[in-house]
JSON list of C-alpha atoms in Angstrom, two decimals:
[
{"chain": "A", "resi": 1, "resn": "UNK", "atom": "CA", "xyz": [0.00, 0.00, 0.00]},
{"chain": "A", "resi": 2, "resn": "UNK", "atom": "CA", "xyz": [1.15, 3.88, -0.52]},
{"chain": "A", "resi": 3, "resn": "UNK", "atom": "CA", "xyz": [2.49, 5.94, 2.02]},
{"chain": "A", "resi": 4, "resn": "UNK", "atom": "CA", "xyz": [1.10, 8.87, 3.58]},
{"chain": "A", "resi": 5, "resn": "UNK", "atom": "CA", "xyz": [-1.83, 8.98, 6.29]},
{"chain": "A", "resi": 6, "resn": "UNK", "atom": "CA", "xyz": [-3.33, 6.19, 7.45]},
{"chain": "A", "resi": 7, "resn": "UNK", "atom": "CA", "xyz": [-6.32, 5.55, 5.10]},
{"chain": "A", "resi": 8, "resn": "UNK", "atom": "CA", "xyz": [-8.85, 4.14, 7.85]},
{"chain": "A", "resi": 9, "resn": "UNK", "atom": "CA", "xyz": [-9.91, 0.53, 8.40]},
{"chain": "A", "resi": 10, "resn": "UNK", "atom": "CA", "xyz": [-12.84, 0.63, 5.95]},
{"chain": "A", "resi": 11, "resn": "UNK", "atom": "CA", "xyz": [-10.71, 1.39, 2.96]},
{"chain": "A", "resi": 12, "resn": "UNK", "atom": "CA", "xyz": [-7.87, -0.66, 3.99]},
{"chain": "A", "resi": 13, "resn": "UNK", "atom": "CA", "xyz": [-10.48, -3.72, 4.34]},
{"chain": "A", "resi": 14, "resn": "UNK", "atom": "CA", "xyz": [-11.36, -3.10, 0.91]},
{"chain": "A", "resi": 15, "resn": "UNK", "atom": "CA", "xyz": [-8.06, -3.21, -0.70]},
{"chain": "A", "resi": 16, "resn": "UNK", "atom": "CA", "xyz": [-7.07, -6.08, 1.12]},
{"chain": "A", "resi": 17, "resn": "UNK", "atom": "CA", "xyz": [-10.35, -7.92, -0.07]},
{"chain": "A", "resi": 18, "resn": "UNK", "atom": "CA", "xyz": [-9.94, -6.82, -3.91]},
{"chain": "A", "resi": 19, "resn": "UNK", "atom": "CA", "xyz": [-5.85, -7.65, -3.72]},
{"chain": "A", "resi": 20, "resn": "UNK", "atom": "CA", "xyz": [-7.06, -11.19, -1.71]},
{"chain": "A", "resi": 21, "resn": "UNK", "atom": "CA", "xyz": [-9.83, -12.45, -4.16]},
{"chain": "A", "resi": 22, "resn": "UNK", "atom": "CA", "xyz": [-7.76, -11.16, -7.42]},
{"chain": "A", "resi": 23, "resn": "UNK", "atom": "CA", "xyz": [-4.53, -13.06, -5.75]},
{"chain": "A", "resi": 24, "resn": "UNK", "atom": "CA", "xyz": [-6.62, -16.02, -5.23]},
{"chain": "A", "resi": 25, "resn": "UNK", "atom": "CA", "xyz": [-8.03, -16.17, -8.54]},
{"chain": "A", "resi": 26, "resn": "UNK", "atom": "CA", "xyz": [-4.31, -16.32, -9.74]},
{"chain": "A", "resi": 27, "resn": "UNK", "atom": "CA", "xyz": [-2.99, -18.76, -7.26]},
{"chain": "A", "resi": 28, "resn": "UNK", "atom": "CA", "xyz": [-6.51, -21.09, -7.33]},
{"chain": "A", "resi": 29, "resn": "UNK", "atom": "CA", "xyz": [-7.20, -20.95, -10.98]},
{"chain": "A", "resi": 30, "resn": "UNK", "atom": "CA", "xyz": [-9.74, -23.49, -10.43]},
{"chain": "A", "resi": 31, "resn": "UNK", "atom": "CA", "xyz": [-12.04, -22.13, -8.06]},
{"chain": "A", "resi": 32, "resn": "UNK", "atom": "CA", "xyz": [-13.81, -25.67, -8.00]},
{"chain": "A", "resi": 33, "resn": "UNK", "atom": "CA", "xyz": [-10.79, -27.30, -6.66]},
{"chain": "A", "resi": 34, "resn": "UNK", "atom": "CA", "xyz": [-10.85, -25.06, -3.98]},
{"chain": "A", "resi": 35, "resn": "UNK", "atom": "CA", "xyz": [-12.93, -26.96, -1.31]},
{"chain": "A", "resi": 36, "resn": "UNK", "atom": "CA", "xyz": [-16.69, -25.27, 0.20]},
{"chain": "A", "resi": 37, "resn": "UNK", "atom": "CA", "xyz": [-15.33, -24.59, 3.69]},
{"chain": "A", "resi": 38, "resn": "UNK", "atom": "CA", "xyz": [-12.18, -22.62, 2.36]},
{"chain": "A", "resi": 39, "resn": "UNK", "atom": "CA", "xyz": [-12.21, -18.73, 2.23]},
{"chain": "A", "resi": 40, "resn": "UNK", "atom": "CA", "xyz": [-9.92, -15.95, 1.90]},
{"chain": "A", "resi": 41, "resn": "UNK", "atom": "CA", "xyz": [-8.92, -14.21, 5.15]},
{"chain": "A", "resi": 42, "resn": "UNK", "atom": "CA", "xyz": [-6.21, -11.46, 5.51]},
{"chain": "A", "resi": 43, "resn": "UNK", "atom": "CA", "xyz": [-3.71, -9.26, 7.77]},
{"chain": "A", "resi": 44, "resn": "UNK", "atom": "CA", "xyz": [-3.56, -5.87, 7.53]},
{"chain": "A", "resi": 45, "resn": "UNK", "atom": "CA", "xyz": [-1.92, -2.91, 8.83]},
{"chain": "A", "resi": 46, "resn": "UNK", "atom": "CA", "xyz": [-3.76, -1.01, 11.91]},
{"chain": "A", "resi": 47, "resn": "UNK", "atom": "CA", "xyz": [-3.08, 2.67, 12.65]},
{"chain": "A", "resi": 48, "resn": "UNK", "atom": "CA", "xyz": [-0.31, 2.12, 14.82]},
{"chain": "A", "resi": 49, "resn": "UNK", "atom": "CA", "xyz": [1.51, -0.35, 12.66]},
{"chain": "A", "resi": 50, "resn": "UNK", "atom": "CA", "xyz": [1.09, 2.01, 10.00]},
{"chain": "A", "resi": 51, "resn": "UNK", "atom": "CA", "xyz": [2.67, 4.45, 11.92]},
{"chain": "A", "resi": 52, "resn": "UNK", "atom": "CA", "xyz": [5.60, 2.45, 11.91]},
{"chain": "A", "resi": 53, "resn": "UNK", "atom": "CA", "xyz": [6.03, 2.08, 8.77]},
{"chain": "A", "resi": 54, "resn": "UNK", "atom": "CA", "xyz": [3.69, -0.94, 7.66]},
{"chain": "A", "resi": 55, "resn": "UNK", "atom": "CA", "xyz": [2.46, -1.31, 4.83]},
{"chain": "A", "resi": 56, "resn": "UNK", "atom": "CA", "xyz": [1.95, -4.91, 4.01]},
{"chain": "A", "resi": 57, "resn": "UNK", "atom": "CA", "xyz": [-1.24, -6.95, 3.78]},
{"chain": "A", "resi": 58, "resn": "UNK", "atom": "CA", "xyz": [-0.48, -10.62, 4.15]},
{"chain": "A", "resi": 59, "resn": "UNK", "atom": "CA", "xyz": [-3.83, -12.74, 2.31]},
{"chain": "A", "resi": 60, "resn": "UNK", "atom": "CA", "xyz": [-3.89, -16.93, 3.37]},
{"chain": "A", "resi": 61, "resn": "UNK", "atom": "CA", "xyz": [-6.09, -19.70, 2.84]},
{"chain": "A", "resi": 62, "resn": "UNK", "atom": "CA", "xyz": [-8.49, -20.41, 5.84]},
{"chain": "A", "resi": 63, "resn": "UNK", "atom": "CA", "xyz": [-11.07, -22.82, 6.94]},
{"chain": "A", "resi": 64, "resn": "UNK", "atom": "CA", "xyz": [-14.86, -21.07, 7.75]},
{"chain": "A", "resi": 65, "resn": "UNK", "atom": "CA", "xyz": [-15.05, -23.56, 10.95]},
{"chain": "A", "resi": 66, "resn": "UNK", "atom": "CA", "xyz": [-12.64, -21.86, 13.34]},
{"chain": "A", "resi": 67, "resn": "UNK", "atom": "CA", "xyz": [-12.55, -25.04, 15.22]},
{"chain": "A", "resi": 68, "resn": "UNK", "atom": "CA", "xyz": [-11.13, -26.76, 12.01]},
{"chain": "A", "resi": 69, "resn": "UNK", "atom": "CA", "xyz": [-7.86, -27.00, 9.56]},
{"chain": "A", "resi": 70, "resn": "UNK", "atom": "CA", "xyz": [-7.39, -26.61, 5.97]},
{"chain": "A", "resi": 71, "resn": "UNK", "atom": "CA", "xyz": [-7.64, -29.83, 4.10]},
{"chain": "A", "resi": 72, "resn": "UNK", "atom": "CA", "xyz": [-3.92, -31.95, 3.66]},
{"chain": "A", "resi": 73, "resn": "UNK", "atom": "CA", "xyz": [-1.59, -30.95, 0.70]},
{"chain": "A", "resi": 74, "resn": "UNK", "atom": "CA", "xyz": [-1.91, -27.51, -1.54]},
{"chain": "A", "resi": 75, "resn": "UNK", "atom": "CA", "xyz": [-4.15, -25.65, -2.59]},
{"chain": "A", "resi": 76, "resn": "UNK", "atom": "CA", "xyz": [-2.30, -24.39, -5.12]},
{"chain": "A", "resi": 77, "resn": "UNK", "atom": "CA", "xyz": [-3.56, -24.81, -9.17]},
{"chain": "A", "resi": 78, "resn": "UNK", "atom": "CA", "xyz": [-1.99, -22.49, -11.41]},
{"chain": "A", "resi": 79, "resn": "UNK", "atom": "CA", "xyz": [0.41, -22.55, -14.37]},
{"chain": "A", "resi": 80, "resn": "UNK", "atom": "CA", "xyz": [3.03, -24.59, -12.24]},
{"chain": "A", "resi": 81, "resn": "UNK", "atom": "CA", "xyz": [0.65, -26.99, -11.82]},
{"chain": "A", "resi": 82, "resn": "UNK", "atom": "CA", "xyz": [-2.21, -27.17, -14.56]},
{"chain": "A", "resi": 83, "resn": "UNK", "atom": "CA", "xyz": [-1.13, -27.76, -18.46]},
{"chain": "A", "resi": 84, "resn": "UNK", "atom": "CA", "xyz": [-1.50, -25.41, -21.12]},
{"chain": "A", "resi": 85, "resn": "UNK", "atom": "CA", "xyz": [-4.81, -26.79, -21.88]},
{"chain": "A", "resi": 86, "resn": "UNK", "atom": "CA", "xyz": [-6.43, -26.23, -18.45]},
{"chain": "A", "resi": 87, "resn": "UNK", "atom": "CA", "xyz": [-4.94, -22.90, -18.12]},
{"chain": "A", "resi": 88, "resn": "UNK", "atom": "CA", "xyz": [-6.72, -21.35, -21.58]},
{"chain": "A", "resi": 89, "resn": "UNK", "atom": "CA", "xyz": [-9.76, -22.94, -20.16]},
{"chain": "A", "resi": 90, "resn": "UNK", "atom": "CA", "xyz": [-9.84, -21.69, -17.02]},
{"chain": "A", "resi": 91, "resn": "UNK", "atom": "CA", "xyz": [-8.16, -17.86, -18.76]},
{"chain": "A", "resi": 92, "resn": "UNK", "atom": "CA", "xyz": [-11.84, -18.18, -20.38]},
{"chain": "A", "resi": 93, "resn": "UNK", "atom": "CA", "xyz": [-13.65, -18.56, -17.62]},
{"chain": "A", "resi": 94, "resn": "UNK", "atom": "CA", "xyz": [-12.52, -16.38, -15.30]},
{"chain": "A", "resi": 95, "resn": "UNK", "atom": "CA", "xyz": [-13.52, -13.53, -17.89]},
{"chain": "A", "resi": 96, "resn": "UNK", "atom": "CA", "xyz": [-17.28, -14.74, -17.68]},
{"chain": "A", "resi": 97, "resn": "UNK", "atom": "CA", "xyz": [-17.06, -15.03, -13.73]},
{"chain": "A", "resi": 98, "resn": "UNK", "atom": "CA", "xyz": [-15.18, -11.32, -13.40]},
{"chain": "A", "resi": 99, "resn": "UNK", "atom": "CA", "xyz": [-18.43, -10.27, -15.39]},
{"chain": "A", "resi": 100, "resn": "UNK", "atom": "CA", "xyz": [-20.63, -12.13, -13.24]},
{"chain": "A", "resi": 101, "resn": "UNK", "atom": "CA", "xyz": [-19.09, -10.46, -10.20]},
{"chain": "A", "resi": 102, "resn": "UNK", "atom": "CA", "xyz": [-19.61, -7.30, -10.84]},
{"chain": "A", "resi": 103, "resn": "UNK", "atom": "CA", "xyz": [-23.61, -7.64, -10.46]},
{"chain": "A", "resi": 104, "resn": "UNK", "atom": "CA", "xyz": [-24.99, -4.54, -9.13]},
{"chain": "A", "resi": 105, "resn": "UNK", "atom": "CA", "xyz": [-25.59, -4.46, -5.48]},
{"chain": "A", "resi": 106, "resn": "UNK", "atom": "CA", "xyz": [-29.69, -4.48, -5.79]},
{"chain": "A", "resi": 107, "resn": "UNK", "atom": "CA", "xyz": [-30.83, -7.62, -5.52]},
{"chain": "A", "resi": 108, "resn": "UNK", "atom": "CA", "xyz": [-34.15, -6.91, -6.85]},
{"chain": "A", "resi": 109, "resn": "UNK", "atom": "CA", "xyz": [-34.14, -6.05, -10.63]},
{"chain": "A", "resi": 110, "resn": "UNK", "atom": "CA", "xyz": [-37.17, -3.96, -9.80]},
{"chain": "A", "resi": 111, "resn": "UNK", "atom": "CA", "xyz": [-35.15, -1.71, -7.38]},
{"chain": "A", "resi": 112, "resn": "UNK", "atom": "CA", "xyz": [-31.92, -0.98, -10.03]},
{"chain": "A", "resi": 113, "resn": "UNK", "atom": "CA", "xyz": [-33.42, -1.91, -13.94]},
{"chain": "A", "resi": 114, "resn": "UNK", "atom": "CA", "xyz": [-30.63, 0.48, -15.49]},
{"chain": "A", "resi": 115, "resn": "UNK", "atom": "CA", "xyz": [-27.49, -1.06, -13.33]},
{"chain": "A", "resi": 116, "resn": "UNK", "atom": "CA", "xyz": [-28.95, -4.68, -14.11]},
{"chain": "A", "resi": 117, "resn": "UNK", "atom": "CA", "xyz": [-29.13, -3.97, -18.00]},
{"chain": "A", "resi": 118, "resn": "UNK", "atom": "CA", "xyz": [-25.47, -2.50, -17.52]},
{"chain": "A", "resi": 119, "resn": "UNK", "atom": "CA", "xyz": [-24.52, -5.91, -16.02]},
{"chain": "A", "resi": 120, "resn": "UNK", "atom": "CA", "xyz": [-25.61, -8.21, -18.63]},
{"chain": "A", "resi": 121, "resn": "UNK", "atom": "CA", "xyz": [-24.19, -5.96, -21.27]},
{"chain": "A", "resi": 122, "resn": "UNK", "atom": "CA", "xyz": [-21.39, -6.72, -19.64]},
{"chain": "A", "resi": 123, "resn": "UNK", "atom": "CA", "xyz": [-21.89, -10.63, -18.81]},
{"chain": "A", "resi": 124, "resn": "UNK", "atom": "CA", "xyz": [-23.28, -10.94, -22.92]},
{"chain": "A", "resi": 125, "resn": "UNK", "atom": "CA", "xyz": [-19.80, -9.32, -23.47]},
{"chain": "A", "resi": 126, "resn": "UNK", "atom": "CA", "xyz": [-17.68, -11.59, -21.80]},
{"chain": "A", "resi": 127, "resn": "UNK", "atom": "CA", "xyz": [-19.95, -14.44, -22.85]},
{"chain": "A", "resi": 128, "resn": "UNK", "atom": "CA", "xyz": [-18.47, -13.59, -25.98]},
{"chain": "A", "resi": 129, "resn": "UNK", "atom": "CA", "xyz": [-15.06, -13.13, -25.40]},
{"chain": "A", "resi": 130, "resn": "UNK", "atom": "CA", "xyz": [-14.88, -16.71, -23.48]},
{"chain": "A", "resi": 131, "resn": "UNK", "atom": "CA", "xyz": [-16.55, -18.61, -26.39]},
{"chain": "A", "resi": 132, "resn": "UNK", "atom": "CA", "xyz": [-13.64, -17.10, -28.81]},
{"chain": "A", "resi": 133, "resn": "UNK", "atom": "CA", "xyz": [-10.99, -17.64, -26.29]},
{"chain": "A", "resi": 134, "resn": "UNK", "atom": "CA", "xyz": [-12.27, -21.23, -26.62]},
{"chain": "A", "resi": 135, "resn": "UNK", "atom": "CA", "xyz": [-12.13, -21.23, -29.94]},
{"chain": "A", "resi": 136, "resn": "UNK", "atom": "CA", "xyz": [-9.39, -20.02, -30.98]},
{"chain": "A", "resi": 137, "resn": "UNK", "atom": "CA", "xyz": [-7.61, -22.80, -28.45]},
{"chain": "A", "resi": 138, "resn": "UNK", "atom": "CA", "xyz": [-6.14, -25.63, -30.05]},
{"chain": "A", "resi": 139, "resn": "UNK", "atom": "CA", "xyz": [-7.84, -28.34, -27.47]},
{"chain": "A", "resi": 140, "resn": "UNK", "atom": "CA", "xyz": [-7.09, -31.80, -27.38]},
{"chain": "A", "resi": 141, "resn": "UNK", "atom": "CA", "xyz": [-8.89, -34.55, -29.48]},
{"chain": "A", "resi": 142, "resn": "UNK", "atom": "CA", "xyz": [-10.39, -35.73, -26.46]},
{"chain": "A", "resi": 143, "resn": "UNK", "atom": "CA", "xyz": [-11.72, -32.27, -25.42]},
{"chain": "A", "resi": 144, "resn": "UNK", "atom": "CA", "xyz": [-12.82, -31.15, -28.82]},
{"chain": "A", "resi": 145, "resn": "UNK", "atom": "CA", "xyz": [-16.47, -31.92, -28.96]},
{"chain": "A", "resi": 146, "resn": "UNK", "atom": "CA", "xyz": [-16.98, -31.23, -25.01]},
{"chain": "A", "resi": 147, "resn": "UNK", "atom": "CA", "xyz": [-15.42, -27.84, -25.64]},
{"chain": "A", "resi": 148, "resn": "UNK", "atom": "CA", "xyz": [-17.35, -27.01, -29.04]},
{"chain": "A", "resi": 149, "resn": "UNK", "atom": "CA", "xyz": [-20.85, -28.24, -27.05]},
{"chain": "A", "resi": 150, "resn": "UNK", "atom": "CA", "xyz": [-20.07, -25.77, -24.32]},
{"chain": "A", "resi": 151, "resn": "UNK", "atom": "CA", "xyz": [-19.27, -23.15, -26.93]},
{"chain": "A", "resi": 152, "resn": "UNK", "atom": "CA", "xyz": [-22.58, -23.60, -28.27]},
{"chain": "A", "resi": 153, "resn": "UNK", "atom": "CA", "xyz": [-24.46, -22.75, -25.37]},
{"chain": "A", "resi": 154, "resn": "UNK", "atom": "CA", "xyz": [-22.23, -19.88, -24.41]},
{"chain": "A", "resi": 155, "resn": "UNK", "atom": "CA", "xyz": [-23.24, -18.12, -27.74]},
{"chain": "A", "resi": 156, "resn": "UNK", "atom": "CA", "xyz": [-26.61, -18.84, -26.96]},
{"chain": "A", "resi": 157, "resn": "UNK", "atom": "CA", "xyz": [-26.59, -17.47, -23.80]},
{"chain": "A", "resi": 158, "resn": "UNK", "atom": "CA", "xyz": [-24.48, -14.30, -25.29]},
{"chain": "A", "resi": 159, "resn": "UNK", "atom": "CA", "xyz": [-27.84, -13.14, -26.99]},
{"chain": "A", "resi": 160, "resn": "UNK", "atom": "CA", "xyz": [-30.52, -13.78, -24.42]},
{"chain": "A", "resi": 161, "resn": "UNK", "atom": "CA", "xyz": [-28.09, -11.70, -21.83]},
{"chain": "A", "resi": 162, "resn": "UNK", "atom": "CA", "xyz": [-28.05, -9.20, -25.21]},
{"chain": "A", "resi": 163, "resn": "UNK", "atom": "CA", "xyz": [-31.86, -9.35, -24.83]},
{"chain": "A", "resi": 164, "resn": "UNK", "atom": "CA", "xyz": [-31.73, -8.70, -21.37]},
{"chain": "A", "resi": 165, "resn": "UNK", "atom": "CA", "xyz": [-29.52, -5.95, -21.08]},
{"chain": "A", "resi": 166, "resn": "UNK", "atom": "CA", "xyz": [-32.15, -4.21, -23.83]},
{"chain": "A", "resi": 167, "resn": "UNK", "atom": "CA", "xyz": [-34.92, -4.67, -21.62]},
{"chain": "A", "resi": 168, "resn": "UNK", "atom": "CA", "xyz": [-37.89, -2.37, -21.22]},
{"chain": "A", "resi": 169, "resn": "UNK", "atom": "CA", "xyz": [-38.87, -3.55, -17.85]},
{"chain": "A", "resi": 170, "resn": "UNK", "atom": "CA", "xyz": [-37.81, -5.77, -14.73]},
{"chain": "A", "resi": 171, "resn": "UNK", "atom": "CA", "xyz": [-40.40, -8.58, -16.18]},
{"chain": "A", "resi": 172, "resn": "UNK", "atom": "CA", "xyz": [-38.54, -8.96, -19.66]},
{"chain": "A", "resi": 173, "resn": "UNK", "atom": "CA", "xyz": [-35.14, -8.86, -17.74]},
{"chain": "A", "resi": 174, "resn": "UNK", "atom": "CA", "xyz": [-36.13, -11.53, -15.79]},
{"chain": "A", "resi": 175, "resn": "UNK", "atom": "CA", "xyz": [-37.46, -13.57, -19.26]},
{"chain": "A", "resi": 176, "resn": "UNK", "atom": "CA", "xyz": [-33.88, -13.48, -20.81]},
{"chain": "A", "resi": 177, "resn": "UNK", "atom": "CA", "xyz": [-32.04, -13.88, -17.71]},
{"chain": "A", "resi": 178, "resn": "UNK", "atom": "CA", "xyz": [-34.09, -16.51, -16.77]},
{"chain": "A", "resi": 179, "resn": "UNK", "atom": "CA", "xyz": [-33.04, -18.14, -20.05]},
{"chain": "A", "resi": 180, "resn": "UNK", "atom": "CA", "xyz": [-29.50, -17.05, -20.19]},
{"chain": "A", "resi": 181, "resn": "UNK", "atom": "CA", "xyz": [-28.61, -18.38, -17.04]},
{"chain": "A", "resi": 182, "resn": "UNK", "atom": "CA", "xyz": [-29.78, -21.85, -17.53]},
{"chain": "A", "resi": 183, "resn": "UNK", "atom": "CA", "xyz": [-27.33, -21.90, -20.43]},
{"chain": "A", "resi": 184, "resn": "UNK", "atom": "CA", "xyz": [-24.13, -21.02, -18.16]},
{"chain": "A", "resi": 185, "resn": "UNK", "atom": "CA", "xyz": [-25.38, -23.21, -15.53]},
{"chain": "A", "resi": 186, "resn": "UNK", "atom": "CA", "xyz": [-22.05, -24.76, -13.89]},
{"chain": "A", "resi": 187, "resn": "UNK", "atom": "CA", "xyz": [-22.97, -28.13, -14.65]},
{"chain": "A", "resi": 188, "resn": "UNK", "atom": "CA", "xyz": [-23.25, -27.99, -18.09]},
{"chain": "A", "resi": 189, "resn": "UNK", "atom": "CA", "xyz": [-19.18, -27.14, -18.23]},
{"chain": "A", "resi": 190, "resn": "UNK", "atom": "CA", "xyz": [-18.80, -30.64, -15.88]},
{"chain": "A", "resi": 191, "resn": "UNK", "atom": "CA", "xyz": [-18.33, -32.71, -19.61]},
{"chain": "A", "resi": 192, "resn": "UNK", "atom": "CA", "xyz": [-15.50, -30.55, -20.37]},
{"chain": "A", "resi": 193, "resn": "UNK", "atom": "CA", "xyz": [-13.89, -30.08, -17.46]},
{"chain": "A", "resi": 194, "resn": "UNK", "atom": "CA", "xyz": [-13.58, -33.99, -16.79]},
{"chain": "A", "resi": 195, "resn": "UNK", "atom": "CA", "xyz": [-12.01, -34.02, -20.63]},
{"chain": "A", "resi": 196, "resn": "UNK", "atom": "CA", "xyz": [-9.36, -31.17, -19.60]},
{"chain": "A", "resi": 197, "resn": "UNK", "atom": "CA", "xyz": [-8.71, -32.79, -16.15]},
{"chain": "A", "resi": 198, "resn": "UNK", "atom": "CA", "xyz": [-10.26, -30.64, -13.89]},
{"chain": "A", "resi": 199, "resn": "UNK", "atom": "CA", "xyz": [-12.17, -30.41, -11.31]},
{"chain": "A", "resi": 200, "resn": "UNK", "atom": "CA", "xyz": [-16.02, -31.89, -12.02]},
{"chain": "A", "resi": 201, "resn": "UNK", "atom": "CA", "xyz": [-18.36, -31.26, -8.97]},
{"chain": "A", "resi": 202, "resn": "UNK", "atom": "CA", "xyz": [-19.55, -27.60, -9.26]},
{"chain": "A", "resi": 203, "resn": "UNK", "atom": "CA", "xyz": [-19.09, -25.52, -5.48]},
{"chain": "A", "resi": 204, "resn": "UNK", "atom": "CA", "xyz": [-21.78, -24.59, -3.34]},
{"chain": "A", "resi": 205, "resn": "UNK", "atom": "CA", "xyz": [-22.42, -20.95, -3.09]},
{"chain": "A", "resi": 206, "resn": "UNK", "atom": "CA", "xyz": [-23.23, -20.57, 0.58]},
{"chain": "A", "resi": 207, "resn": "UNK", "atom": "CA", "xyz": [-21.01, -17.61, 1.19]},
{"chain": "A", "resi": 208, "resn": "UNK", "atom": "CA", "xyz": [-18.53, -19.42, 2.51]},
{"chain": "A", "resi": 209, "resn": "UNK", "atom": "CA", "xyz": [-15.73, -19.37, -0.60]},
{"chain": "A", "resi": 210, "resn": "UNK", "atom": "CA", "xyz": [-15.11, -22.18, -3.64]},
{"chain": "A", "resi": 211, "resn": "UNK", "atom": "CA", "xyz": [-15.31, -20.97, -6.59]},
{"chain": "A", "resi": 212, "resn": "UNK", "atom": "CA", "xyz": [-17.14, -22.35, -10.09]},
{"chain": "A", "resi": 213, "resn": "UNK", "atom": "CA", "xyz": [-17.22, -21.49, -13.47]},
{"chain": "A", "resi": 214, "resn": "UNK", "atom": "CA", "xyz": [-20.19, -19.53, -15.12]},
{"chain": "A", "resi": 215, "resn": "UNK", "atom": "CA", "xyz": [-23.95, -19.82, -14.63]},
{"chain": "A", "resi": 216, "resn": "UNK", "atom": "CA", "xyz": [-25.72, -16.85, -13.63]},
{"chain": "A", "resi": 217, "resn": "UNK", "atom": "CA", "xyz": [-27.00, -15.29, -10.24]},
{"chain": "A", "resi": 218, "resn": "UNK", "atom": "CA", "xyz": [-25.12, -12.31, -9.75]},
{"chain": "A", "resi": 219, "resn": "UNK", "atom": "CA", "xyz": [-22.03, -13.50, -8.60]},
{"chain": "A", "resi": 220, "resn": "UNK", "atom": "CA", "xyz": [-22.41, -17.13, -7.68]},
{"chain": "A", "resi": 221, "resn": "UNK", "atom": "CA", "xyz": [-21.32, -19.23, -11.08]},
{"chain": "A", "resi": 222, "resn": "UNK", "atom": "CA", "xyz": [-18.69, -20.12, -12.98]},
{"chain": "A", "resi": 223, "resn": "UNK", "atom": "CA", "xyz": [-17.75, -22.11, -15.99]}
]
């Protein structure tokens, strides 16, 4: 972090949690490898360490259950780990999930149409920048067709969230989305993950970390 004044807790909290969950997403490419009961925690500097000069934020692996430990061996999957195959793959989806992160924080389409229509212009975007990431990948004979089928339905889904970000009212939103969503639903990326290698049982999304790999709730799939 930058010198200067200290900042206050409430803005150091929040660069610790974007550096965390972007470091993560580098570290854990996989986020379905990355077990239900594992979350990001971090260390940060307080007033009076910053005072003396501290400026470090330390992020780590930890179990939700206080009482418990983090499973046996790494957590690590990354390029060190993964081949060249399951790193485009995962590249790809981690485009779609960014989008579906960055859901607005309404809940209710009713209560924000305009930032919800902003989001899936921006989740039809990425839906199409992960389908040519795909395939312009050279993929493996035994990956091809689970790759090209998942392709499909990521184009499909590209224009219903078109649609939705076009809508006239929370009602058609929720007709595209509807639609859209059941296209990127994590389990219909399980066929090409278990080609590539990767893990094949989609996280839970309980708030309580994983990761997965498109699908569409505001910020709870992944393909």
């Amino acid at each position: 972090m930058s010198g200067g004044s200290y900042p206050g807790d409430k803005k150091v909290s929040a660069t610790a949690d974007d550096k965390c969950y972007a470091l993560q997403d580098a570290y854990a490419m996989d986020g379905w490898a990355v077990p239900d009961d594992v979350d990001i925690y971090y260390v940060t500097p307080t007033s009076d360490s910053w005072d003396q000069g501290d400026r470090e934020i330390t992020c780590v692996f930890g179990n939700t259950d206080e009482e418990a430990s983090l499973p046996g061996g790494s957590l690590r999957n990354d390029a060190t780990t993964l081949d060249s195959d399951q790193v485009a793959y995962l590249k790809a989806a981690h485009v779609l999930n960014a989008a579906l992160d960055s859901a607005p924080d309404a809940e209710y389409v009713e209560d924000d149409l305009p930032g919800h229509r902003a989001w899936a212009g921006r989740v039809s975007a990425a839906l199409t920048q992960q389908a040519d990431l795909l395939d312009g990948h050279q993929w493996p004979a035994a990956s091809q067709k689970p790759v090209a089928a998942l392709v499909k339905d990521l184009r499909a889904a590209q224009k219903d969230w078109a649609k939705a970000a076009r809508a006239a009212d929370a009602d058609e939103f929720y007709r595209y989305y509807d639609k859209g969503a059941d296209l990127i639903d994590p389990r219909k990326s399980v066929t090409a993950r278990k080609a590539l290698g990767l893990a094949t049982t989609p996280p839970s999304y309980d708030g309580n970390g994983g990761g997965g790999d498109g699908g569409g709730d505001g910020g709870g799939m992944e393909v």
